[in-house]
Amino acid sequence: MIFFCNFATSKLVTNMLRTHNCGELRIDNKAQEVVLCGWVHRSRNLGGMTFIDLRDRYGLTQLAFNEQVNKELCSFARTLGREYVLQVEGVVCERSSKNPKMPTGDIEIEVHNIKVLNQSKTPPFTIEDNTDGGDELRMRYRYLDLRRNILKQNLSLRHRLSILIRNYMNDSGFMEIETPFLIKSTPEGARDFVVPSRMNDGQFYALPQSPQTFKQLLMVAGYDRYFQLVRCFRDEDLRADRQPEFTQLDCEMAFVEQEDVLQMFEGLMKYLFVKEKELEFGSFPRITWDEAMRLYGSDKPDVRFGMQFVELNDAVKGANFKVFDEAELVVGVCVKNCADYTRKQLDELTEFVKRPQVGASGLVYIKVTEGEIKSSVDKFYSPQQLTSISKKFNAQTGDLILILAGEKHKTRAALSCLRLEMGTRLGLRKSDDFAPLWVVDFPLLEWDEDTQRYYAMHHPFTAPKTEDYPKLFTAPADVRANAYDLVVNGVELGGGSIRIHDRDMQNDMFKTLGFTEEEAKNQFGFLLDAFEYGAPPHGGIAFGFDRICAVFSGVDSIRDFIAFPKNNNGRDVMLDAPSNISQAQLDELNIKLK
Amino acid sequence: MIFFCNFATSKLVTNMLRTHNCGELRIDNKAQEVVLCGWVHRSRNLGGMTFIDLRDRYGLTQLAFNEQVNKELCSFARTLGREYVLQVEGVVCERSSKNPKMPTGDIEIEVHNIKVLNQSKTPPFTIEDNTDGGDELRMRYRYLDLRRNILKQNLSLRHRLSILIRNYMNDSGFMEIETPFLIKSTPEGARDFVVPSRMNDGQFYALPQSPQTFKQLLMVAGYDRYFQLVRCFRDEDLRADRQPEFTQLDCEMAFVEQEDVLQMFEGLMKYLFVKEKELEFGSFPRITWDEAMRLYGSDKPDVRFGMQFVELNDAVKGANFKVFDEAELVVGVCVKNCADYTRKQLDELTEFVKRPQVGASGLVYIKVTEGEIKSSVDKFYSPQQLTSISKKFNAQTGDLILILAGEKHKTRAALSCLRLEMGTRLGLRKSDDFAPLWVVDFPLLEWDEDTQRYYAMHHPFTAPKTEDYPKLFTAPADVRANAYDLVVNGVELGGGSIRIHDRDMQNDMFKTLGFTEEEAKNQFGFLLDAFEYGAPPHGGIAFGFDRICAVFSGVDSIRDFIAFPKNNNGRDVMLDAPSNISQAQLDELNIKLK
């Protein structure tokens, strides 16, 4: 029921139901007659006076009701609950006690007419930055959660970034071209979502994991510079920063080499940092994949802080310390000013590295203190040896060295976790600090023990470096690719490669990946065909747009940068989707449930 | 195999593999050393000289090879087939015979070095505006079809319009907010595409037919002005201007009335016409749905020409002409200057209206000629009566009146077809002429004979006009909605409505549509819940973006404004999708084929 309260002859003849929004009135508007619409954010009854903060997308404006001026209206105002939708008429007045924290804090509206546009039940949680609602409840009432400031800021940032990106790409001569969502399922890569076809009995479309093949076809078609902000789909088990549907900034260029792609998209990122963060960057640093693994144990290092790895095999082997002697790799980091860590703190770190997600078997430390060097391996190493080790780290008095040992890849990964943990503990990973980095020269292939075959590290269309191509059949693991990632603050924001444009090279690649000609033809026939009709050299990159938004806000999870996200079971708890469908629908699609 | 032809020491050290594109060189660039990349568009061997037109996205540039200057290179150039990909080095020269039709027609490149970047098989059809390739062949090799100029122009228009739209919406305070693609199936409306969920056994997502409910939730959430250029999906049988996936410009505003929405989007369309067509429009004309049906027999009249309907019941009944006497409606149009139509032409028109797609049972004509009036019903009507009828049309000497009779709706629809046919025959529907029109005051409901129930004409969230609301239960068919369509040149480009924001009114609407409370709750529960928490008054509109592109190009079919469209069986013949999926995929999804 819509409730009217006309205390005076209404002058509500504005077009938009309002003359101003709730964020724009200032002291300059003093004495103006205005009409505002919005939600009752909060309400305070101070006896003679009642105040309501009226909220809309643009801000809050204080409404004032004076019992002595209009007793009836004031009493009525007191009956209005939280989240009621109001249209109010009144005059802008200067506040007696101003609120410098609010942009509209100098004024208030002396209201002389209220229309209740809609009532509201009491929301199940407060519409505040620090809400009392739990995750599940907020997801279920997402339309109320979205009223909170933080989510408005997130979606607003997302919108701004999308406009900035599109205009930058347009100005750089890129065309946005929409590619299809109902495509063909290909078993390579992650799991597809599929869509049964009613008109083609027993057959299925797949939803795209990315427009990869289409953008390559567009290069074959001569479109030269393509981009698209596009939804992609992966039916994978979910984690905090994964959603079954996510948005990608997908880009491709023809007649380019790797350097051209890096320059182009470094330009884009610099532009976004300037426009959104007022941060100017010089050239982004670059690091090879090999170096990144050696110095940070990760292909997406957070370089907001140093704490680089130092490898110790030469320095520590042969001292009869079995753990080190038997390890493939002994490697450590130097943590500044932490030599005063207590036994308890060190035990905590040992527990941390032993967690299954980290996977180390133990932790060795060396404390470099005034006139003394102490370690958990004093039995095996003399103070001179420890000092010599500490010099490899350029350790100063007061520093703590943390060392792990074991199989190379696992140990690097574990030390990478420990490095990030120490960075976090020491406050070195500031959310308003941004450290972009190109990681280049990725390996072309990675070996999979389970299936005993090579997989493309990036995807099967990535070109090997010209100088490494001859090794494709003799030493596949050593072949480097013209592939690159853009990493910011330890998050992989984007990755791409120069593609293979030559049919013979593509065939060699499929051979190395163990595809029969038949399989290659069946899955990628149209692309291989296309390569026979004059494919230009081309390459590109794809960015995770949700992640760009999260990183720009200094936040880890992408979920609150998506208006209507799914939970970890892939459910939309607000819609209650997925859901059962009718037998008639199943029949039309010619499928049965098991 | 990549083929190199280095006739001189290469200076090809440019970054982008080229210094210029194939559309930009002018006489001002004379004597410059340039490097171009592109495709061999055509090649002419004139004995001593050989010319190649090199093509890229930006244009064509002529390459010249003089046998006397470099015999070897010239011979080599003659071996290069159509669609080969070249990188050429040379110097810009003034042409001896200029081509004023080409932007680069004043110059040519005297080439001194060629690198073949890729070879090409001979394409299965010519890459020309008037190609020799049939529809099916061009769809199969879409990446070659997309090389044709006309398709490049179409996709380029599409890109430009999307940029213009987004910036206009952004400047008008709208936020683009992405809504989910994996949502919940609702039986109301068209057929959904569904997606089996692996993680939620036996359950399905649906792909959105439009983001309707989400945009309403965003208004409830306080986002005030939302838009999105977004893919939508409908599993319907296809026609020329329908695709299973299509793109919509979806918009919604809060705290508005119908007039606000019309003003806002009339502004957008005017902006697009100015920017893209250099056409300035005053206020768009408006017509009620009733009037549109009465004057044009269609809710999307093409008003590039008049030829309005004239109803004749009063004038023709009671003359013992059974066809007219028994007809619910006798209605005609006056076609200027066609009184000289021959027997054969009139028979043709009679055949036209009798086609099942048109559905009339016959055609009556009146020819108004000098000093004489002739008709196919002379037996029943005197010349005075015919003259009096012709006056109702304001017919002049030389005009032809065409009359249909029968059941009202069918007769109007048939005469609408005939009117459009005559408009086309007389060249009144010019592709560079644009006639926008708002159709307003749509009926809220339409009765379906088959299921014996009312359906929402727009959708179940459309608000009735306030003054008609009381008739919802007494005379549902008479209730008009706050619903509107934007029609341009007889194509419905967009449609929208003011929504119901009151839970009680929404319940009344569901009751009228024959939904039980249970059904309404099951299908739209989250939206009905949301309406209890302070929904603001709101309304919006959605435009068919593919159609906007087609109409701006004066073309009927949307297919060539989509990079990779489906055919009429919903198949992508290039990808060969949909296709079979593996038993393992079916097993994981817990479904079986019938």
XYZ file of C-alpha atoms in Angstrom, chain A residues 1-2 15-18 37-39 57-58 83 85 117-124 141 143-144 146-147 151-152 155-156 158-159 162-163 166-167 170 173-185 191-200 202-205 207 214 217-225 227-228 231 233 235-238 244-245 247 253-257 259-260 501-502 504 526 529-537 545 563-564 566 568-572 574-581 585-594, chain B residues 1-2 15-18 37-39 57-58 83 85 117-124 141 143-144 146-147 151-152 155-156 158-159 162-163 166-167 170 173-185 191-200 202-205 207 214 217-225 227-228 231 233 235-238 244-245 247 253-257 259-260 501-502 504 526 529-537 545 563-564 566 568-572 574-581 585-594:
266
model
C 0.000 0.000 0.000
C 1.286 3.436 -0.859
C 9.560 15.926 -13.536
C 12.006 13.514 -11.968
C 10.056 13.377 -8.709
C 12.909 15.480 -7.248
C 13.758 11.409 -2.742
C 15.525 8.653 -0.852
C 15.624 6.120 1.899
C 23.165 6.782 -4.365
C 24.730 10.232 -4.144
C 14.546 2.157 4.725
C 11.225 5.527 0.718
C 6.663 6.421 -1.708
C 7.059 3.018 -0.149
C 7.248 1.376 3.225
C 9.892 -1.108 4.309
C 10.089 -4.055 6.629
C 12.979 -3.777 9.057
C 16.056 -5.019 7.144
C 17.637 -8.213 8.489
C 19.483 -10.094 0.625
C 19.837 -5.962 -2.868
C 20.082 -4.655 0.704
C 24.297 -3.402 -2.209
C 22.870 -0.371 -0.415
C 29.623 -1.933 -2.255
C 28.459 1.226 -3.988
C 30.652 -1.044 -8.285
C 31.244 2.585 -8.996
C 34.221 -0.964 -11.624
C 32.060 1.241 -13.818
C 35.352 0.024 -17.614
C 34.717 3.459 -19.152
C 37.096 1.323 -23.292
C 37.981 4.894 -24.180
C 39.177 3.064 -28.643
C 42.557 2.135 -32.515
C 41.119 -1.033 -30.990
C 37.627 -2.183 -31.962
C 35.403 -3.881 -29.417
C 33.940 -6.899 -31.179
C 31.465 -9.171 -29.445
C 32.124 -12.891 -29.774
C 29.538 -15.646 -29.263
C 28.594 -17.228 -25.928
C 27.098 -20.384 -27.385
C 30.163 -22.091 -28.799
C 31.754 -25.527 -29.047
C 33.012 -27.612 -26.152
C 35.901 -27.817 -17.548
C 33.225 -26.237 -19.768
C 29.701 -25.310 -18.810
C 27.502 -26.839 -21.497
C 24.072 -25.938 -22.871
C 21.844 -28.615 -24.406
C 20.501 -27.667 -27.838
C 16.791 -28.182 -28.386
C 17.072 -27.804 -32.148
C 20.067 -30.110 -32.527
C 21.697 -34.731 -28.356
C 24.139 -31.914 -29.031
C 25.472 -29.227 -26.714
C 26.881 -25.747 -26.908
C 29.971 -21.377 -22.746
C 37.673 -15.969 -31.832
C 40.163 -15.596 -36.057
C 39.544 -11.853 -35.951
C 43.265 -11.303 -36.522
C 43.120 -13.728 -39.474
C 40.116 -11.688 -40.661
C 42.258 -8.538 -40.616
C 40.729 -6.655 -37.674
C 44.212 -5.671 -36.553
C 43.361 -4.473 -33.022
C 39.386 -5.888 -27.508
C 36.381 -6.937 -25.504
C 32.062 -12.618 -19.465
C 32.862 -19.231 -17.690
C 33.119 -24.975 -14.237
C 35.817 -25.366 -11.610
C 35.714 -25.865 -7.887
C 35.631 -22.440 -6.364
C 32.134 -19.618 -12.161
C 31.524 -16.529 -14.278
C 34.867 -10.811 -16.650
C 46.873 -7.229 -32.036
C 48.210 -8.192 -35.450
C 51.639 -7.475 -36.942
C 53.253 -7.200 -33.545
C 56.025 -8.676 -31.495
C 57.572 -5.739 -27.099
C 54.649 -4.027 -28.843
C 50.448 -18.098 -36.955
C 52.039 -20.826 -38.995
C 53.245 -26.249 -39.550
C 38.275 -24.262 -37.963
C 41.842 -24.175 -41.481
C 41.904 -20.429 -40.915
C 45.681 -20.511 -40.555
C 45.901 -21.751 -44.147
C 44.326 -18.576 -45.500
C 46.897 -15.957 -44.646
C 47.153 -15.613 -40.868
C 49.213 -12.564 -39.849
C 51.716 -12.602 -36.987
C 38.722 -7.421 -14.845
C 26.976 -7.141 -8.166
C 25.443 -10.604 -7.864
C 27.813 -16.918 -6.500
C 31.471 -21.366 -3.028
C 29.004 -23.999 -4.188
C 28.305 -22.017 -7.326
C 24.875 -21.033 -5.993
C 23.155 -17.702 -6.161
C 19.314 -14.775 -3.525
C 17.800 -16.270 -6.694
C 18.018 -19.787 -5.305
C 19.762 -20.869 -8.511
C 20.528 -23.352 -9.933
C 17.142 -24.984 -9.479
C 15.051 -27.854 -10.763
C 13.471 -27.436 -14.167
C 11.791 -28.590 -20.355
C 13.864 -31.772 -20.012
C 11.695 -33.527 -22.605
C 12.090 -30.724 -25.111
C 15.843 -30.921 -24.702
C 15.812 -34.705 -25.016
C 17.743 -35.245 -21.832
C 17.058 -37.203 -18.659
C 18.372 -36.881 -15.147
C 20.342 -39.859 -13.894
C 56.442 -22.919 -43.760
C 57.395 -19.275 -43.538
C 58.687 -2.147 -33.662
C 55.212 -2.881 -34.943
C 56.512 -4.706 -38.030
C 55.370 -1.646 -39.989
C 52.054 -5.124 -43.766
C 48.905 -6.582 -45.255
C 47.182 -9.014 -47.567
C 41.822 -2.980 -41.933
C 42.564 0.619 -42.822
C 45.556 -13.266 -49.570
C 50.458 -11.866 -46.022
C 54.798 -13.410 -43.530
C 52.385 -16.148 -44.506
C 51.068 -17.912 -47.562
C 47.410 -18.508 -48.342
C 45.406 -21.119 -50.121
C 43.097 -19.627 -52.744
C 39.995 -18.481 -50.808
C 36.759 -20.301 -51.676
C 34.598 -19.361 -43.722
C 36.959 -15.280 -41.005
C 37.312 -14.709 -44.781
C 34.806 -10.742 -42.350
C 37.641 -9.499 -44.578
C 31.375 -6.444 -42.861
C 34.281 -4.333 -41.654
C 31.416 -4.079 -37.149
C 33.105 -0.747 -37.101
C 28.762 -1.348 -34.091
C 31.934 -0.506 -32.188
C 28.772 1.139 -28.427
C 31.388 3.743 -27.483
C 28.466 4.183 -23.170
C 29.885 7.677 -22.968
C 28.095 7.701 -18.336
C 25.049 9.632 -14.551
C 24.264 6.012 -15.427
C 26.451 3.236 -14.069
C 27.108 0.140 -16.149
C 26.613 -2.807 -13.815
C 27.185 -6.371 -14.995
C 24.495 -8.855 -14.050
C 24.915 -12.642 -13.936
C 24.565 -15.025 -16.891
C 23.993 -18.151 -14.823
C 20.592 -17.445 -13.317
C 17.306 -19.166 -12.569
C 14.903 -20.576 -15.136
C 11.959 -20.523 -23.718
C 15.164 -20.477 -21.648
C 18.500 -21.982 -22.554
C 19.534 -24.024 -19.522
C 22.907 -25.087 -18.133
C 23.209 -28.256 -16.036
C 25.044 -27.695 -12.749
C 27.773 -30.196 -11.891
C 27.974 -29.075 -8.277
C 24.213 -29.072 -7.679
C 19.943 -32.477 -11.077
C 19.673 -28.688 -11.039
C 20.055 -26.197 -13.858
C 20.971 -22.591 -14.356
C 20.820 -18.043 -19.380
C 18.318 -7.673 -11.819
C 16.762 -5.174 -7.866
C 19.461 -2.603 -8.589
C 16.810 0.115 -8.332
C 15.673 -1.373 -5.007
C 19.368 -1.325 -4.020
C 19.482 2.419 -4.725
C 21.668 2.512 -7.851
C 19.363 5.141 -9.325
C 20.547 4.973 -12.954
C 22.611 0.551 -17.909
C 24.305 -2.391 -19.524
C 24.107 -10.460 -24.231
C 19.481 -15.521 -24.877
C 15.691 -20.495 -27.295
C 13.122 -19.675 -29.957
C 12.696 -20.787 -33.515
C 14.692 -18.408 -35.615
C 19.521 -17.220 -30.205
C 21.945 -14.764 -28.631
C 22.751 -7.864 -27.485
C 16.033 4.684 -13.641
C 14.595 5.303 -10.186
C 12.330 8.145 -9.040
C 10.993 8.709 -12.529
C 7.766 8.815 -14.442
C 7.994 11.286 -19.364
C 11.463 11.221 -17.775
C 7.035 -0.958 -7.145
C 4.241 -1.809 -4.765
C 0.112 -5.273 -3.353
C 13.302 -12.795 -4.394
C 10.688 -10.030 -1.155
C 12.811 -7.139 -2.360
C 9.680 -5.040 -2.918
C 8.996 -5.270 0.817
C 12.201 -3.465 1.701
C 11.614 -0.028 0.255
C 11.391 -0.253 -3.538
C 11.455 3.187 -5.158
C 9.250 4.138 -8.129
C 21.523 -3.240 -30.053
C 30.805 -11.085 -36.008
C 29.976 -14.782 -35.624
C 24.270 -18.599 -36.017
C 18.493 -20.569 -38.855
C 19.002 -23.905 -37.115
C 20.918 -22.200 -34.338
C 24.171 -23.668 -35.627
C 27.545 -22.029 -35.944
C 32.208 -22.436 -38.822
C 32.729 -23.956 -35.366
C 30.400 -26.840 -36.123
C 28.538 -26.110 -32.874
C 26.549 -27.378 -31.093
C 28.279 -30.734 -31.064
C 28.354 -34.022 -29.193
C 30.068 -34.039 -25.832
C 31.086 -34.850 -19.438
C 27.525 -36.200 -19.348
C 28.382 -38.412 -16.374
C 29.864 -35.528 -14.416
C 26.694 -33.553 -15.004
C 24.512 -36.494 -14.045
C 22.441 -36.348 -17.192
C 21.670 -38.847 -19.932
C 20.600 -38.423 -23.515
C 17.199 -39.847 -24.330
